[in-house]
mmCIF file of C-alpha atoms in Angstrom:
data_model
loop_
_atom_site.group_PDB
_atom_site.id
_atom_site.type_symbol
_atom_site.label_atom_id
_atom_site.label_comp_id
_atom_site.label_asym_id
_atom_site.label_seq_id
_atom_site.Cartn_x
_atom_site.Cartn_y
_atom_site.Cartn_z
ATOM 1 C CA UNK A 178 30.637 -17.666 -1.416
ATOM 2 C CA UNK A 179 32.212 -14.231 -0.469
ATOM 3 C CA UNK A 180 29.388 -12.225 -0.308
ATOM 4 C CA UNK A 181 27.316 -15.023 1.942
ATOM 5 C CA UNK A 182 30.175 -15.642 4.052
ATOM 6 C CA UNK A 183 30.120 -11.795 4.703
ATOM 7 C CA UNK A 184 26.763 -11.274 5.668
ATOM 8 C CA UNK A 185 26.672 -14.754 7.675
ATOM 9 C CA UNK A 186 29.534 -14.295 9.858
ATOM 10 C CA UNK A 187 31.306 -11.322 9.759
ATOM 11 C CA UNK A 188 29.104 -8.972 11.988
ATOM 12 C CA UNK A 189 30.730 -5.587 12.387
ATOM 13 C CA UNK A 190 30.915 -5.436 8.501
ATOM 14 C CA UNK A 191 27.417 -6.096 8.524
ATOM 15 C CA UNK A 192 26.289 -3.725 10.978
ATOM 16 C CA UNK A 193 28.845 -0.988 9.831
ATOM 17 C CA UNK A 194 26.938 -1.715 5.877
ATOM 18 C CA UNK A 195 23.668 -1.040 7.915
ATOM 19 C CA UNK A 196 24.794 1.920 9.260
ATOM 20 C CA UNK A 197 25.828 3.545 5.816
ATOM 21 C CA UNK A 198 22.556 2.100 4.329
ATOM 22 C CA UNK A 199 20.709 4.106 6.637
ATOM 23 C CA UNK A 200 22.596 7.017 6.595
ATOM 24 C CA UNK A 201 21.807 7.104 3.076
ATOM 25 C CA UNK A 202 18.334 6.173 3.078
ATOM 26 C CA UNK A 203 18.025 9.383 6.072
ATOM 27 C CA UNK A 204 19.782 11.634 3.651
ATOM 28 C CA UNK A 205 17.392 10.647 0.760
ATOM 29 C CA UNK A 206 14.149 11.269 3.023
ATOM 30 C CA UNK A 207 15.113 14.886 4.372
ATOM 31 C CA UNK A 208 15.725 15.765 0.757
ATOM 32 C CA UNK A 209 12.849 14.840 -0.311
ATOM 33 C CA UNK A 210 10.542 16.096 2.385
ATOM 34 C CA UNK A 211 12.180 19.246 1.729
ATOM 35 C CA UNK A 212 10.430 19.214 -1.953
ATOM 36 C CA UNK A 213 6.765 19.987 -1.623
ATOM 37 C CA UNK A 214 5.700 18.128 -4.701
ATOM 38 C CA UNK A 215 7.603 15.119 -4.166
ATOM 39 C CA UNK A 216 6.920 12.145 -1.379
ATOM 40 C CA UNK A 217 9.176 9.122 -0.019
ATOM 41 C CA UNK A 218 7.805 6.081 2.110
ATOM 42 C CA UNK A 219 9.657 5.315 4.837
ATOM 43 C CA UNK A 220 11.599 1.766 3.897
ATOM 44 C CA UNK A 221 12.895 -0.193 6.682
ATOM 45 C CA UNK A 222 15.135 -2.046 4.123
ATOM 46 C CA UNK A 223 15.881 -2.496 0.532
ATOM 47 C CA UNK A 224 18.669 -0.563 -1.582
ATOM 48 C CA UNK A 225 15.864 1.123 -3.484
ATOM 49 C CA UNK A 226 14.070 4.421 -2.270
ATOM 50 C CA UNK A 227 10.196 4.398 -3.603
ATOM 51 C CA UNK A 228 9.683 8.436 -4.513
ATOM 52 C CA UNK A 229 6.229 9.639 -5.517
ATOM 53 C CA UNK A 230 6.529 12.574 -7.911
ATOM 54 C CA UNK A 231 3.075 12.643 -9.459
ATOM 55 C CA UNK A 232 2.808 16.359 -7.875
ATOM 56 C CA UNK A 233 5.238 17.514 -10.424
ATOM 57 C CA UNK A 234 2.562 17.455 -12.731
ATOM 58 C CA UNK A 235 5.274 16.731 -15.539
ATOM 59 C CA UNK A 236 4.341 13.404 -17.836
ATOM 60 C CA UNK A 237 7.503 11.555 -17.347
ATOM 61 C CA UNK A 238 8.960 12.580 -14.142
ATOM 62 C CA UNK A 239 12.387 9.760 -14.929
ATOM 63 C CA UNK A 240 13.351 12.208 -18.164
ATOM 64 C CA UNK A 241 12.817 15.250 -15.957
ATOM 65 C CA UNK A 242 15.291 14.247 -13.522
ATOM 66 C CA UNK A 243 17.539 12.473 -16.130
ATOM 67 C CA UNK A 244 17.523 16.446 -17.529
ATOM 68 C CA UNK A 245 19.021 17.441 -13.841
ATOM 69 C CA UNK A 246 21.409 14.878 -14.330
ATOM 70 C CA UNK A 247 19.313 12.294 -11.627
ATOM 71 C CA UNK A 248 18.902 9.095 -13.161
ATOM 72 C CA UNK A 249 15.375 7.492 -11.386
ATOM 73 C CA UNK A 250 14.142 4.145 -12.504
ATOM 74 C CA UNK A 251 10.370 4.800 -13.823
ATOM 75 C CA UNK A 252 7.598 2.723 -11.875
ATOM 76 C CA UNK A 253 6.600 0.982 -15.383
ATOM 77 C CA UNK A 254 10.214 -0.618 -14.663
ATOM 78 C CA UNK A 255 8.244 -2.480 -11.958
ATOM 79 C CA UNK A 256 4.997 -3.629 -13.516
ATOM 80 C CA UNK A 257 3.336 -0.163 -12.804
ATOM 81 C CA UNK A 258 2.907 2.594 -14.770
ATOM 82 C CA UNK A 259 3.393 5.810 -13.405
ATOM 83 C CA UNK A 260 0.077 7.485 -14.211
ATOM 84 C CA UNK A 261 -1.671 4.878 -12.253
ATOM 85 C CA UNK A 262 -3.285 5.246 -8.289
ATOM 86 C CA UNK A 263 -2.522 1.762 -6.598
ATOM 87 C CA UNK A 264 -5.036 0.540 -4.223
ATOM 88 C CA UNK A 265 -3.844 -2.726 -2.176
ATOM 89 C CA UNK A 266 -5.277 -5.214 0.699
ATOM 90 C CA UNK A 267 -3.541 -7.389 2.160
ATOM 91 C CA UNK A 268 -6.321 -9.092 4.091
ATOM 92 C CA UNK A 269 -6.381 -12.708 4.109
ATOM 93 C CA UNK A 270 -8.606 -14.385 1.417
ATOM 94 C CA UNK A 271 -11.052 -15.616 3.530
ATOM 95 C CA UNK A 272 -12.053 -12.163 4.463
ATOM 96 C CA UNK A 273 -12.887 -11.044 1.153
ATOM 97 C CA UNK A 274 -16.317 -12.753 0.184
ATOM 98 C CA UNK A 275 -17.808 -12.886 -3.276
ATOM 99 C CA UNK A 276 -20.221 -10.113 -3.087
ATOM 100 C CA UNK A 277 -17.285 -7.783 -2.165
ATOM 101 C CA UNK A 278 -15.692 -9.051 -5.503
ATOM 102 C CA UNK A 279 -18.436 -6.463 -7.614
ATOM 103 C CA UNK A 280 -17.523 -3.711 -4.835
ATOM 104 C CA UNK A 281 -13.367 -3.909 -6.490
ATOM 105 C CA UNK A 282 -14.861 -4.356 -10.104
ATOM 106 C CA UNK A 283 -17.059 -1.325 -9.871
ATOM 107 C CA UNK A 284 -14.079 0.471 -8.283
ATOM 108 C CA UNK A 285 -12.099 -0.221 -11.014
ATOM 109 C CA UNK A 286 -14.921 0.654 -13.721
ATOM 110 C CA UNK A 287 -15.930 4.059 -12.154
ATOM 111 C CA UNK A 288 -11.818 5.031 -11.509
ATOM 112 C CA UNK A 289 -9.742 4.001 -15.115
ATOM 113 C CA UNK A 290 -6.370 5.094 -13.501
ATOM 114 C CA UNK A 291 -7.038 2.672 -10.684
ATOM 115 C CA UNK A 292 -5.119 -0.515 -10.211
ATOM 116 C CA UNK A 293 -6.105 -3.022 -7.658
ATOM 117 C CA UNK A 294 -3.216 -5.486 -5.941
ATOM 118 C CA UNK A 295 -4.495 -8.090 -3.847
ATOM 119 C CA UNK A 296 -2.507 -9.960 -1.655
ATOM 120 C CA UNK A 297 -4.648 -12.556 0.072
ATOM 121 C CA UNK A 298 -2.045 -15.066 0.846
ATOM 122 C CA UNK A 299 0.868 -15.479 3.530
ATOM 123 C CA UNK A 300 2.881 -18.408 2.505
ATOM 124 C CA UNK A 301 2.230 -20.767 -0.950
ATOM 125 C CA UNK A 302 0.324 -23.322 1.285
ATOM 126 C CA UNK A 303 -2.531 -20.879 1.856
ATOM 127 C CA UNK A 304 -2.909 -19.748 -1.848
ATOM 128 C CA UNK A 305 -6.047 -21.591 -2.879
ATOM 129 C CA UNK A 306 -6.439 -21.362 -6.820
ATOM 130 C CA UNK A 307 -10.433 -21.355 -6.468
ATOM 131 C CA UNK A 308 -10.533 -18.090 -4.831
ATOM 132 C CA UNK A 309 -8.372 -16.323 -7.375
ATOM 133 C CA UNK A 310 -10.228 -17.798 -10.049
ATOM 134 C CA UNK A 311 -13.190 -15.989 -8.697
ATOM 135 C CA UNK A 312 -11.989 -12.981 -8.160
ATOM 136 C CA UNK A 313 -10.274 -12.830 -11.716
ATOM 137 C CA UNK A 314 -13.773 -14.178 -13.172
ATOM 138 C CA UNK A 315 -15.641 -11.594 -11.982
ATOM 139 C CA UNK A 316 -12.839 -9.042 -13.330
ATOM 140 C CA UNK A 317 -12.883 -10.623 -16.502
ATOM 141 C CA UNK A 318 -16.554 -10.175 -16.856
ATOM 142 C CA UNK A 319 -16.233 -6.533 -15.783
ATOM 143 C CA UNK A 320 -13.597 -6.356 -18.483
ATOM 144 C CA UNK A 321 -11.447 -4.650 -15.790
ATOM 145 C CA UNK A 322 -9.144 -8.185 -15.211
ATOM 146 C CA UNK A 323 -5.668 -6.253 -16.704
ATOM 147 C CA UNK A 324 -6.084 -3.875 -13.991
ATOM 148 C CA UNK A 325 -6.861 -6.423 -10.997
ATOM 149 C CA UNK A 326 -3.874 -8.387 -10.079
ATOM 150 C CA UNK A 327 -3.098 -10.962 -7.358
ATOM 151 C CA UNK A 328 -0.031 -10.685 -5.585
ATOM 152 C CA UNK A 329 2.045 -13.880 -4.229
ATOM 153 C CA UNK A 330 3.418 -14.800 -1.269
ATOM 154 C CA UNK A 331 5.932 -12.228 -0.097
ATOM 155 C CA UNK A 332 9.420 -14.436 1.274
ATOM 156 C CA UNK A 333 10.245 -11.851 3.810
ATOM 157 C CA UNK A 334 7.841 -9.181 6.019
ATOM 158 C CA UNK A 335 10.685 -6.521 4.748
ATOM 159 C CA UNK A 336 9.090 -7.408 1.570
ATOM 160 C CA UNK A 337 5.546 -6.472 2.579
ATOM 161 C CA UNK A 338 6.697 -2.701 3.590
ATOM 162 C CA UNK A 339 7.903 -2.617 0.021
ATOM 163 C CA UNK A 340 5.153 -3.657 -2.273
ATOM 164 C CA UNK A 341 3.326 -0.680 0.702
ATOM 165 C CA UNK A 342 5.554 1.580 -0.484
ATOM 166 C CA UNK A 343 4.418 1.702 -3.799
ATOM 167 C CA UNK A 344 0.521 2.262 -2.972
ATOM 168 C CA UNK A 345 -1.368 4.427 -2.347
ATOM 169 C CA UNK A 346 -4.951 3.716 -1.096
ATOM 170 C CA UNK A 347 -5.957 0.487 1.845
ATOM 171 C CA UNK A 348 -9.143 -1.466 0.863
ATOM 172 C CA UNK A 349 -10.359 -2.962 4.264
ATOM 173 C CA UNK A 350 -11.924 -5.675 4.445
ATOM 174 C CA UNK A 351 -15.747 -6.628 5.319
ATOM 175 C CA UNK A 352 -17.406 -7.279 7.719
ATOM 176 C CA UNK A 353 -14.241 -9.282 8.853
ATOM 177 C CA UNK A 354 -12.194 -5.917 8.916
ATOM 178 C CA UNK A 355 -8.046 -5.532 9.308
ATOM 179 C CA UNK A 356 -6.483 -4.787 12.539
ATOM 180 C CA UNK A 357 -2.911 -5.595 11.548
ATOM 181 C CA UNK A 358 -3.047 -4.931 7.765
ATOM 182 C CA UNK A 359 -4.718 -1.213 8.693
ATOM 183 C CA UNK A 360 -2.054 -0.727 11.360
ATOM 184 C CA UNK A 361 0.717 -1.495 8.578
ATOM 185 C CA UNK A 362 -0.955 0.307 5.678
ATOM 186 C CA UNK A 363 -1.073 3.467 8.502
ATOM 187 C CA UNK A 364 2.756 2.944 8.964
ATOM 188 C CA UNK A 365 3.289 2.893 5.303
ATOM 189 C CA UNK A 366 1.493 6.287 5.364
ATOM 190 C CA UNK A 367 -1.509 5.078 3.087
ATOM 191 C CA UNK A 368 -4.846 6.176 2.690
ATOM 192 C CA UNK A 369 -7.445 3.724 4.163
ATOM 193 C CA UNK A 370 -10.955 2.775 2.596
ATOM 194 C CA UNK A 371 -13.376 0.882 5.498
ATOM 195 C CA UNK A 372 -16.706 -0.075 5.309
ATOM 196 C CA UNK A 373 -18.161 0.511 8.951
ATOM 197 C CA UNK A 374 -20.597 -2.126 10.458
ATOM 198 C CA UNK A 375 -22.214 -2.460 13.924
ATOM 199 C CA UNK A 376 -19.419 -5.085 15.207
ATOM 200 C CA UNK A 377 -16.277 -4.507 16.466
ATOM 201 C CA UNK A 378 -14.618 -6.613 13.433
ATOM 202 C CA UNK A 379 -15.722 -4.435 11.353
ATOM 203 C CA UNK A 380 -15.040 -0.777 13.182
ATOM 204 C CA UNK A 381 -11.464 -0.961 13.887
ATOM 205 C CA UNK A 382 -10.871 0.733 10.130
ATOM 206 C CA UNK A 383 -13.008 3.762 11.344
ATOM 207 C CA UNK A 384 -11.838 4.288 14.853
ATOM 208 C CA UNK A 385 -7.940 4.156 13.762
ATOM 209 C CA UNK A 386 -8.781 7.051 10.795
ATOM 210 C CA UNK A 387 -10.868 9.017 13.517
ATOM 211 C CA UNK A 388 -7.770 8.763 15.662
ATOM 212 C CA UNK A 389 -5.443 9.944 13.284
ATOM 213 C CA UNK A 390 -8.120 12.792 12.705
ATOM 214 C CA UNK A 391 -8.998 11.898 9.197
ATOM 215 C CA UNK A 392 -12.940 11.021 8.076
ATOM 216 C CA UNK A 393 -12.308 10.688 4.151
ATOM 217 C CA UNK A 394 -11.977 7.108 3.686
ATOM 218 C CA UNK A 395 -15.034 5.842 6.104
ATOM 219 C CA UNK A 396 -18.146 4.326 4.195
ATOM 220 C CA UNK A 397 -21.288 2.838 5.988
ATOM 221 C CA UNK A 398 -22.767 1.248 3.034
ATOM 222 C CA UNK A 399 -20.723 -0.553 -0.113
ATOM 223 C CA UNK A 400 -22.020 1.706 -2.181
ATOM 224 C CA UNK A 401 -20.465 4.693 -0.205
ATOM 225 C CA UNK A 402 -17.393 2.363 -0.591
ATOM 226 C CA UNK A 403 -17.127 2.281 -3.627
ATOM 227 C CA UNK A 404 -17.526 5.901 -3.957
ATOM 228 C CA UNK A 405 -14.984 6.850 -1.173
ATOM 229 C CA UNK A 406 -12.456 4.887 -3.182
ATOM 230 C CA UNK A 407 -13.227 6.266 -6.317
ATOM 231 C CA UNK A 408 -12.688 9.981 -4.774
ATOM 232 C CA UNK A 409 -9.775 9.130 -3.260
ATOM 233 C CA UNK A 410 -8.044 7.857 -6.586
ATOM 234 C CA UNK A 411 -9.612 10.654 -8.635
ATOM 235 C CA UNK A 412 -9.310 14.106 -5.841
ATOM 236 C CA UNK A 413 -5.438 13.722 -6.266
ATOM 237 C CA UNK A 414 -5.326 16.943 -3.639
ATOM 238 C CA UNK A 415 -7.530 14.849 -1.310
ATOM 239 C CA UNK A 416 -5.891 11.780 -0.960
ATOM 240 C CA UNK A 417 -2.339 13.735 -0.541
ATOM 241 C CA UNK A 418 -3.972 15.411 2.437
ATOM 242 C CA UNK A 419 -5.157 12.608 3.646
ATOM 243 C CA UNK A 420 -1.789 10.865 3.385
ATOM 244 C CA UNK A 421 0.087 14.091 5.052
ATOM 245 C CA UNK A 422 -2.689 13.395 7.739
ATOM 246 C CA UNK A 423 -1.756 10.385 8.397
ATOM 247 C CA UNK A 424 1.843 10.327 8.566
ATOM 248 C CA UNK A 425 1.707 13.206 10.516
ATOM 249 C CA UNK A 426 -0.277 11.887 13.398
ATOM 250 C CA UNK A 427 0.189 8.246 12.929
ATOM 251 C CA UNK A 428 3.789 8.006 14.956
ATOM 252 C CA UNK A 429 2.367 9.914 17.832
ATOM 253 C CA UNK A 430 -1.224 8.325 18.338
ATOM 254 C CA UNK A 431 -0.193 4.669 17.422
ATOM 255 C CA UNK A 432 3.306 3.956 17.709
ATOM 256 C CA UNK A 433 4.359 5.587 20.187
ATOM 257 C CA UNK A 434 5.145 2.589 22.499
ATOM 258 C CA UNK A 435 2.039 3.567 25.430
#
């Protein structure tokens, strides 16, 4: 009752606790960008900081810093394992037709530290049970299915920037491409897979990476997909430029409020 009561009417606590989480969460970020083989998201809430440290090139990066005296959750405490390259689209269902559903198995097959999150629905009366059974069918016969995973309904858009900030790879869509779910995956500072078509629907992928100055990423064929995915989960240098690209230019060029 205290804590509600707190955060539903007394406001100048509430913005003063904002404050200090911010504070914080600023403090974290110029330490971190300060350390060239480690890499923070920007979060726009949450208590926890999502910190990338696969450039250490150490095996378990939480009993490194645990050494320093920094105790760090490990990403297996979250369903992923820290070895892993998480690729995520969070198109709506409807854009992803079955003969794309091969394109993520063979993804998966050709890159084994690849994990696939799909999040194809906005609130639980979208979700539609025959679509996920065919995606997870076609997994299954791939024998990839452990590695494929559909996420569901996130409660609160805070939540979305989250579940970003552990990825690290966009699929677009096709030939219905994202305009929104690009623009956030951009913000989030992730590398972007798009197949390019002759239609706007299915360009605006391409023309936001060529904006940001960045061509890895941009397939014209599903094959080429598939194998501009694959590079980007296996060239671990590659997609970190990619992703230094991207955050570098993406303020600037697309959010810069003109």
């Amino acid at each position: 009752v205290a804590a509600e009561t707190a955060y539903r009417d007394c406001e100048d606590w509430l913005a003063a606790l904002i404050d200090v989480l911010r504070q914080n969460r600023d403090s974290v970020e110029s330490a971190i960008a300060a350390m060239p083989s480690l890499r923070m998201t920007h979060d726009e809430a949450t208590y926890l900081a999502w910190i990338d440290a696969r450039g250490l090139g150490v095996a378990d990066p939480a009993s490194f810093f645990e050494v320093a005296g920094v105790g760090l959750s490990s990403g297996s405490d979250f369903g992923l394992p820290a070895d892993k390259v998480l690729l995520v689209s969070c198109a709506n269902g409807i854009k992803h037709g079955p003969d794309r559903d091969a394109l993520l198995v063979r993804i998966l097959q050709q890159a084994p530290q690849a994990v696939i999150a799909l999040k194809p629905f906005m609130t639980p009366d979208l979700v539609q049970p025959m679509w996920s059974r065919r995606v997870m069918e076609a997994a299954k016969r791939g024998g990839v299915a452990d590695r494929l995973h559909i996420i569901p309904p996130l409660a609160y858009g805070r939540d979305l920037m989250d579940f970003l900030a552990m990825a690290d790879i966009q699929l677009d869509s096709y030939p219905y491409g994202g305009w929104t779910t690009n623009m956030e995956a951009v913000y989030a500072g992730l590398a972007i897979v798009t197949q390019e078509g002759e239609q706007a629907r299915s360009r605006w992928g391409a023309h936001i990476l060529r904006a940001l100055g960045v061509s890895a990423g941009i397939a014209l064929t599903a094959d080429e997909y598939v194998a501009q995915a694959v590079e980007l989960v296996k060239n671990n240098a590659l997609r970190e430029q990619v992703r230094r690209q991207i955050r570098k230019n993406a303020q600037n060029t697309l959010f810069n409020g003109a």
